Each structure stands twice: as C-alpha cells, then as structure tokens.
Amino acid sequence: MLPFILQRLMQAVVVMLVISALVFVGVYAVGNPIDVMISPDVTQEIREQTIRAYGFDLPLWQQYGIFLQRLISGDFGRSFVYNMPVLDLILSRLPATLEITLTAVFGAALLGVPLGMFAGYAPNSVAARAIMGVSVLGFSVPSFWIGLILIFVFAVNLGLLPAGGRGETVMLFGVEWSFLTGNGLMHMLLPAINLALFKLALLIRLARAGTREVMLTDTVRFARAAGESEWTILRHHVLRLIAIPLVTVFGLELGSTLAFAVVTETIFSWPGVGKLIIDSISVLDRPVMVAYLMLVSLLFITINLTVDIAYAALDPRLRARKSS
C-alpha cells in the first residue's frame, strides 16, 4: 500500500502544479480589479501607484512565479476587499459550509442507502415505487427552485422555520458552530434539506440498482440455501458487495457539495464559503477566487486518494493486486 500511496501523492503534486497555472491564468485574465478597488475619479498617479503596490505592472509569468512561491509557503495572499489573509478568511467561513454539507451528505446516505436497498429487494411493492418516485423528483427539480419552495412553504406560509441566516452559534475550540444550539439547528434545516435531495435521489437509485443485481447472484442463492435470514443476507452480503460504488459516489458527492454549495448558500443567505466566492467574483477579489479554486482542487485530489484507499480496505483483491 505504501508505494501506491506515494505514487498517488506524486501524481497529486503534478496535478496541483498544472491546476495552479490554469487557475492563475484563467482568473487573472478576467477583468481588472483596480477598476473595482479604487474610485474612477482618482488621479492617474494614484492609479499607477496602486497597480505597482499590488504587482499588477509585472509580466504575467512573473506574477505567477511570485504566487507560486507564496503558495508553497502556505501564503494565499491578502483579500483586496476584506484586507486580511485569504486563508484566514476562507477558514472563518468554512465551519458554516461544513455544517450543512456534512448534515446533507450523511443524512442522504443514512436514508438513501436503506431506501434504495429496500426498493431493490422488493421492486414491485407500493413503497418501492413511492421511493423511486421521490428519487425521480430529486433528480428532475433544480435545487434553486426547491430552495425557494422550501422557503415559501416552511418559512413564509407555515412560519415553522427561518428563511435564512445562520442563527445562534456557540464557540467550540475557537470556532463558531450552529448545530450546538436549537436556534442554529432550525436555521440549518432548510439549507441542509435543499442540499440533500439530489444526493438522496442519487444514492437511492445507485443502491437499488446494485441490490437488484446482487440479489440475482449465486452468493445470495448459497446464503439462502445455508438458511441465513433475509436481513442477514442484505446486511452481510448485499451491502458489502454494493459498498464500493457507494463509497465512490459518497466521496465525490461530499467533495462536490462542500465545494459547490454556492446556490444553496446564496438562496438561504448562509454565510459559508460558497457565498464568499460569489461575493468575491462580483468585486473581482482575485486572491480569494484563486485560493478557493486551489483548495477545491486539493479537496478533490484528497478525496480521490481516500476513496482509493477505502477500495483496498473493502476489497481484498485490490490489496493483493497492489502488494504484488
């Protein structure tokens, strides 16, 4: 396993280097932040001083070299708008995004996998058809529309849940968390549900397809012939055999939800990383945009490596292949 992990780490370094160049060139080719940072009424002298202060007068390759040097040392620069280190700014918003992301993805997994397995075990039952109907709805309806409907029904009409914001927070280990207060949990519920619906539908359909396939295999026939109960067959044989694709989807969906919870955070005014990047794009805050994209790339590379290691833990054949 160690040579495999080292090989993947070297690949990750190369990928991150390529991504850093693409992200830097792509972001720095869009707009001119000086037009946003200073008033159009300032003198040309002040404008030129500002350009030199931020290094925008240097050639692009030289700006990239300075950026790469800072990046290696863990310095993502300072935000043009907030005038604070970008990494500190993102980390201050990250707990809010983590809360709704983890709640949504783990909630979708805890509900979606059992429901999908039941739909695959008894596909002709009324309950299975209802479950698949819910999954079709989760795939078909855009998340922004679902978010607006949730606000209209539960916040405006019924008045049961707040329409936006983070609510009350509690400081734990120097970080503010919403899930530790009742008011914070109420504020988390709607955005978490909005994020979870597509993941729920995806896991239901994946678990159903896997269960339907495994139930027809010799493994299940032999288990039944040995006198094992249906619950034991589902828990010990079916779930284990469908676990690898489920782990893959779970890891990728966790990463994509954490990285792209932009729509949900905007609709519910949730002060997370997604809303931060939208605000940064509107004012061309380049350091925040670049840092966000780099951290998202690092997140997906880390998740892919973790999923590969989980493969080896779940499937002994993969461990034997890697060790040979």
PDB file of N, CA and C in Angstrom, residues 85-128:
ATOM      1  N   PRO A  85      -5.611  38.044   5.472  1.00  0.00           N
ATOM      2  CA  PRO A  85      -5.114  36.859   4.761  1.00  0.00           C
ATOM      3  C   PRO A  85      -6.261  36.004   4.217  1.00  0.00           C
ATOM      4  N   VAL A  86      -6.122  35.597   2.960  1.00  0.00           N
ATOM      5  CA  VAL A  86      -7.198  34.856   2.296  1.00  0.00           C
ATOM      6  C   VAL A  86      -7.481  33.545   3.015  1.00  0.00           C
ATOM      7  N   LEU A  87      -6.435  32.835   3.439  1.00  0.00           N
ATOM      8  CA  LEU A  87      -6.644  31.545   4.098  1.00  0.00           C
ATOM      9  C   LEU A  87      -7.439  31.713   5.388  1.00  0.00           C
ATOM     10  N   ASP A  88      -7.126  32.768   6.157  1.00  0.00           N
ATOM     11  CA  ASP A  88      -7.893  33.031   7.375  1.00  0.00           C
ATOM     12  C   ASP A  88      -9.346  33.355   7.052  1.00  0.00           C
ATOM     13  N   LEU A  89      -9.550  34.085   5.969  1.00  0.00           N
ATOM     14  CA  LEU A  89     -10.911  34.451   5.569  1.00  0.00           C
ATOM     15  C   LEU A  89     -11.720  33.219   5.189  1.00  0.00           C
ATOM     16  N   ILE A  90     -11.126  32.332   4.401  1.00  0.00           N
ATOM     17  CA  ILE A  90     -11.834  31.113   3.981  1.00  0.00           C
ATOM     18  C   ILE A  90     -12.087  30.198   5.170  1.00  0.00           C
ATOM     19  N   LEU A  91     -11.083  30.054   6.039  1.00  0.00           N
ATOM     20  CA  LEU A  91     -11.250  29.187   7.210  1.00  0.00           C
ATOM     21  C   LEU A  91     -12.313  29.721   8.161  1.00  0.00           C
ATOM     22  N   SER A  92     -12.485  31.034   8.188  1.00  0.00           N
ATOM     23  CA  SER A  92     -13.517  31.599   9.064  1.00  0.00           C
ATOM     24  C   SER A  92     -14.923  31.292   8.538  1.00  0.00           C
ATOM     25  N   ARG A  93     -15.050  31.089   7.227  1.00  0.00           N
ATOM     26  CA  ARG A  93     -16.351  30.766   6.631  1.00  0.00           C
ATOM     27  C   ARG A  93     -16.570  29.257   6.491  1.00  0.00           C
ATOM     28  N   LEU A  94     -15.493  28.482   6.583  1.00  0.00           N
ATOM     29  CA  LEU A  94     -15.585  27.047   6.324  1.00  0.00           C
ATOM     30  C   LEU A  94     -16.502  26.289   7.286  1.00  0.00           C
ATOM     31  N   PRO A  95     -16.480  26.576   8.609  1.00  0.00           N
ATOM     32  CA  PRO A  95     -17.367  25.815   9.510  1.00  0.00           C
ATOM     33  C   PRO A  95     -18.844  25.894   9.128  1.00  0.00           C
ATOM     34  N   ALA A  96     -19.292  27.043   8.649  1.00  0.00           N
ATOM     35  CA  ALA A  96     -20.696  27.175   8.250  1.00  0.00           C
ATOM     36  C   ALA A  96     -21.010  26.253   7.082  1.00  0.00           C
ATOM     37  N   THR A  97     -20.100  26.186   6.106  1.00  0.00           N
ATOM     38  CA  THR A  97     -20.309  25.289   4.970  1.00  0.00           C
ATOM     39  C   THR A  97     -20.210  23.830   5.389  1.00  0.00           C
ATOM     40  N   LEU A  98     -19.263  23.522   6.263  1.00  0.00           N
ATOM     41  CA  LEU A  98     -19.110  22.143   6.731  1.00  0.00           C
ATOM     42  C   LEU A  98     -20.373  21.643   7.421  1.00  0.00           C
ATOM     43  N   GLU A  99     -21.003  22.494   8.193  1.00  0.00           N
ATOM     44  CA  GLU A  99     -22.185  22.071   8.942  1.00  0.00           C
ATOM     45  C   GLU A  99     -23.300  21.585   8.020  1.00  0.00           C
ATOM     46  N   ILE A 100     -23.679  22.401   7.061  1.00  0.00           N
ATOM     47  CA  ILE A 100     -24.794  21.992   6.206  1.00  0.00           C
ATOM     48  C   ILE A 100     -24.374  20.899   5.227  1.00  0.00           C
ATOM     49  N   THR A 101     -23.091  20.890   4.804  1.00  0.00           N
ATOM     50  CA  THR A 101     -22.630  19.868   3.868  1.00  0.00           C
ATOM     51  C   THR A 101     -22.626  18.489   4.506  1.00  0.00           C
ATOM     52  N   LEU A 102     -22.013  18.376   5.685  1.00  0.00           N
ATOM     53  CA  LEU A 102     -21.950  17.079   6.360  1.00  0.00           C
ATOM     54  C   LEU A 102     -23.339  16.596   6.759  1.00  0.00           C
ATOM     55  N   THR A 103     -24.177  17.521   7.222  1.00  0.00           N
ATOM     56  CA  THR A 103     -25.550  17.141   7.568  1.00  0.00           C
ATOM     57  C   THR A 103     -26.291  16.620   6.345  1.00  0.00           C
ATOM     58  N   ALA A 104     -26.135  17.300   5.208  1.00  0.00           N
ATOM     59  CA  ALA A 104     -26.840  16.901   3.993  1.00  0.00           C
ATOM     60  C   ALA A 104     -26.342  15.571   3.456  1.00  0.00           C
ATOM     61  N   VAL A 105     -25.027  15.399   3.344  1.00  0.00           N
ATOM     62  CA  VAL A 105     -24.485  14.195   2.712  1.00  0.00           C
ATOM     63  C   VAL A 105     -24.664  12.970   3.607  1.00  0.00           C
ATOM     64  N   PHE A 106     -24.365  13.098   4.899  1.00  0.00           N
ATOM     65  CA  PHE A 106     -24.538  11.947   5.789  1.00  0.00           C
ATOM     66  C   PHE A 106     -26.015  11.616   5.960  1.00  0.00           C
ATOM     67  N   GLY A 107     -26.864  12.636   6.015  1.00  0.00           N
ATOM     68  CA  GLY A 107     -28.298  12.384   6.095  1.00  0.00           C
ATOM     69  C   GLY A 107     -28.803  11.673   4.852  1.00  0.00           C
ATOM     70  N   ALA A 108     -28.331  12.109   3.682  1.00  0.00           N
ATOM     71  CA  ALA A 108     -28.733  11.448   2.437  1.00  0.00           C
ATOM     72  C   ALA A 108     -28.246  10.012   2.388  1.00  0.00           C
ATOM     73  N   ALA A 109     -27.041   9.748   2.894  1.00  0.00           N
ATOM     74  CA  ALA A 109     -26.519   8.378   2.891  1.00  0.00           C
ATOM     75  C   ALA A 109     -27.283   7.484   3.867  1.00  0.00           C
ATOM     76  N   LEU A 110     -27.565   7.996   5.050  1.00  0.00           N
ATOM     77  CA  LEU A 110     -28.274   7.186   6.051  1.00  0.00           C
ATOM     78  C   LEU A 110     -29.696   6.853   5.613  1.00  0.00           C
ATOM     79  N   LEU A 111     -30.313   7.735   4.827  1.00  0.00           N
ATOM     80  CA  LEU A 111     -31.665   7.469   4.320  1.00  0.00           C
ATOM     81  C   LEU A 111     -31.632   6.775   2.958  1.00  0.00           C
ATOM     82  N   GLY A 112     -30.761   7.242   2.080  1.00  0.00           N
ATOM     83  CA  GLY A 112     -30.791   6.771   0.705  1.00  0.00           C
ATOM     84  C   GLY A 112     -30.379   5.330   0.519  1.00  0.00           C
ATOM     85  N   VAL A 113     -29.333   4.884   1.237  1.00  0.00           N
ATOM     86  CA  VAL A 113     -28.866   3.506   1.052  1.00  0.00           C
ATOM     87  C   VAL A 113     -29.909   2.489   1.530  1.00  0.00           C
ATOM     88  N   PRO A 114     -30.462   2.596   2.739  1.00  0.00           N
ATOM     89  CA  PRO A 114     -31.511   1.635   3.139  1.00  0.00           C
ATOM     90  C   PRO A 114     -32.749   1.693   2.241  1.00  0.00           C
ATOM     91  N   LEU A 115     -33.174   2.915   1.864  1.00  0.00           N
ATOM     92  CA  LEU A 115     -34.348   3.016   0.999  1.00  0.00           C
ATOM     93  C   LEU A 115     -34.077   2.399  -0.376  1.00  0.00           C
ATOM     94  N   GLY A 116     -32.891   2.641  -0.916  1.00  0.00           N
ATOM     95  CA  GLY A 116     -32.544   2.055  -2.206  1.00  0.00           C
ATOM     96  C   GLY A 116     -32.436   0.541  -2.137  1.00  0.00           C
ATOM     97  N   MET A 117     -31.878   0.012  -1.054  1.00  0.00           N
ATOM     98  CA  MET A 117     -31.788  -1.439  -0.897  1.00  0.00           C
ATOM     99  C   MET A 117     -33.182  -2.059  -0.775  1.00  0.00           C
ATOM    100  N   PHE A 118     -34.075  -1.396  -0.064  1.00  0.00           N
ATOM    101  CA  PHE A 118     -35.443  -1.914   0.036  1.00  0.00           C
ATOM    102  C   PHE A 118     -36.134  -1.885  -1.324  1.00  0.00           C
ATOM    103  N   ALA A 119     -35.948  -0.789  -2.071  1.00  0.00           N
ATOM    104  CA  ALA A 119     -36.555  -0.695  -3.402  1.00  0.00           C
ATOM    105  C   ALA A 119     -36.006  -1.752  -4.348  1.00  0.00           C
ATOM    106  N   GLY A 120     -34.735  -2.145  -4.164  1.00  0.00           N
ATOM    107  CA  GLY A 120     -34.175  -3.206  -4.987  1.00  0.00           C
ATOM    108  C   GLY A 120     -34.577  -4.588  -4.519  1.00  0.00           C
ATOM    109  N   TYR A 121     -34.831  -4.740  -3.222  1.00  0.00           N
ATOM    110  CA  TYR A 121     -35.227  -6.042  -2.674  1.00  0.00           C
ATOM    111  C   TYR A 121     -36.685  -6.356  -2.987  1.00  0.00           C
ATOM    112  N   ALA A 122     -37.556  -5.343  -2.924  1.00  0.00           N
ATOM    113  CA  ALA A 122     -38.981  -5.542  -3.217  1.00  0.00           C
ATOM    114  C   ALA A 122     -39.402  -4.517  -4.266  1.00  0.00           C
ATOM    115  N   PRO A 123     -38.955  -4.680  -5.512  1.00  0.00           N
ATOM    116  CA  PRO A 123     -39.155  -3.626  -6.525  1.00  0.00           C
ATOM    117  C   PRO A 123     -40.607  -3.413  -6.937  1.00  0.00           C
ATOM    118  N   ASN A 124     -41.471  -4.406  -6.734  1.00  0.00           N
ATOM    119  CA  ASN A 124     -42.856  -4.300  -7.191  1.00  0.00           C
ATOM    120  C   ASN A 124     -43.813  -3.808  -6.111  1.00  0.00           C
ATOM    121  N   SER A 125     -43.288  -3.527  -4.908  1.00  0.00           N
ATOM    122  CA  SER A 125     -44.154  -3.076  -3.826  1.00  0.00           C
ATOM    123  C   SER A 125     -44.525  -1.607  -4.016  1.00  0.00           C
ATOM    124  N   VAL A 126     -45.614  -1.200  -3.379  1.00  0.00           N
ATOM    125  CA  VAL A 126     -46.068   0.188  -3.460  1.00  0.00           C
ATOM    126  C   VAL A 126     -45.024   1.124  -2.843  1.00  0.00           C
ATOM    127  N   ALA A 127     -44.438   0.697  -1.713  1.00  0.00           N
ATOM    128  CA  ALA A 127     -43.439   1.533  -1.049  1.00  0.00           C
ATOM    129  C   ALA A 127     -42.217   1.746  -1.939  1.00  0.00           C
ATOM    130  N   ALA A 128     -41.795   0.693  -2.654  1.00  0.00           N
ATOM    131  CA  ALA A 128     -40.633   0.818  -3.539  1.00  0.00           C
ATOM    132  C   ALA A 128     -40.911   1.787  -4.673  1.00  0.00           C
TER     133      ALA A 128
END
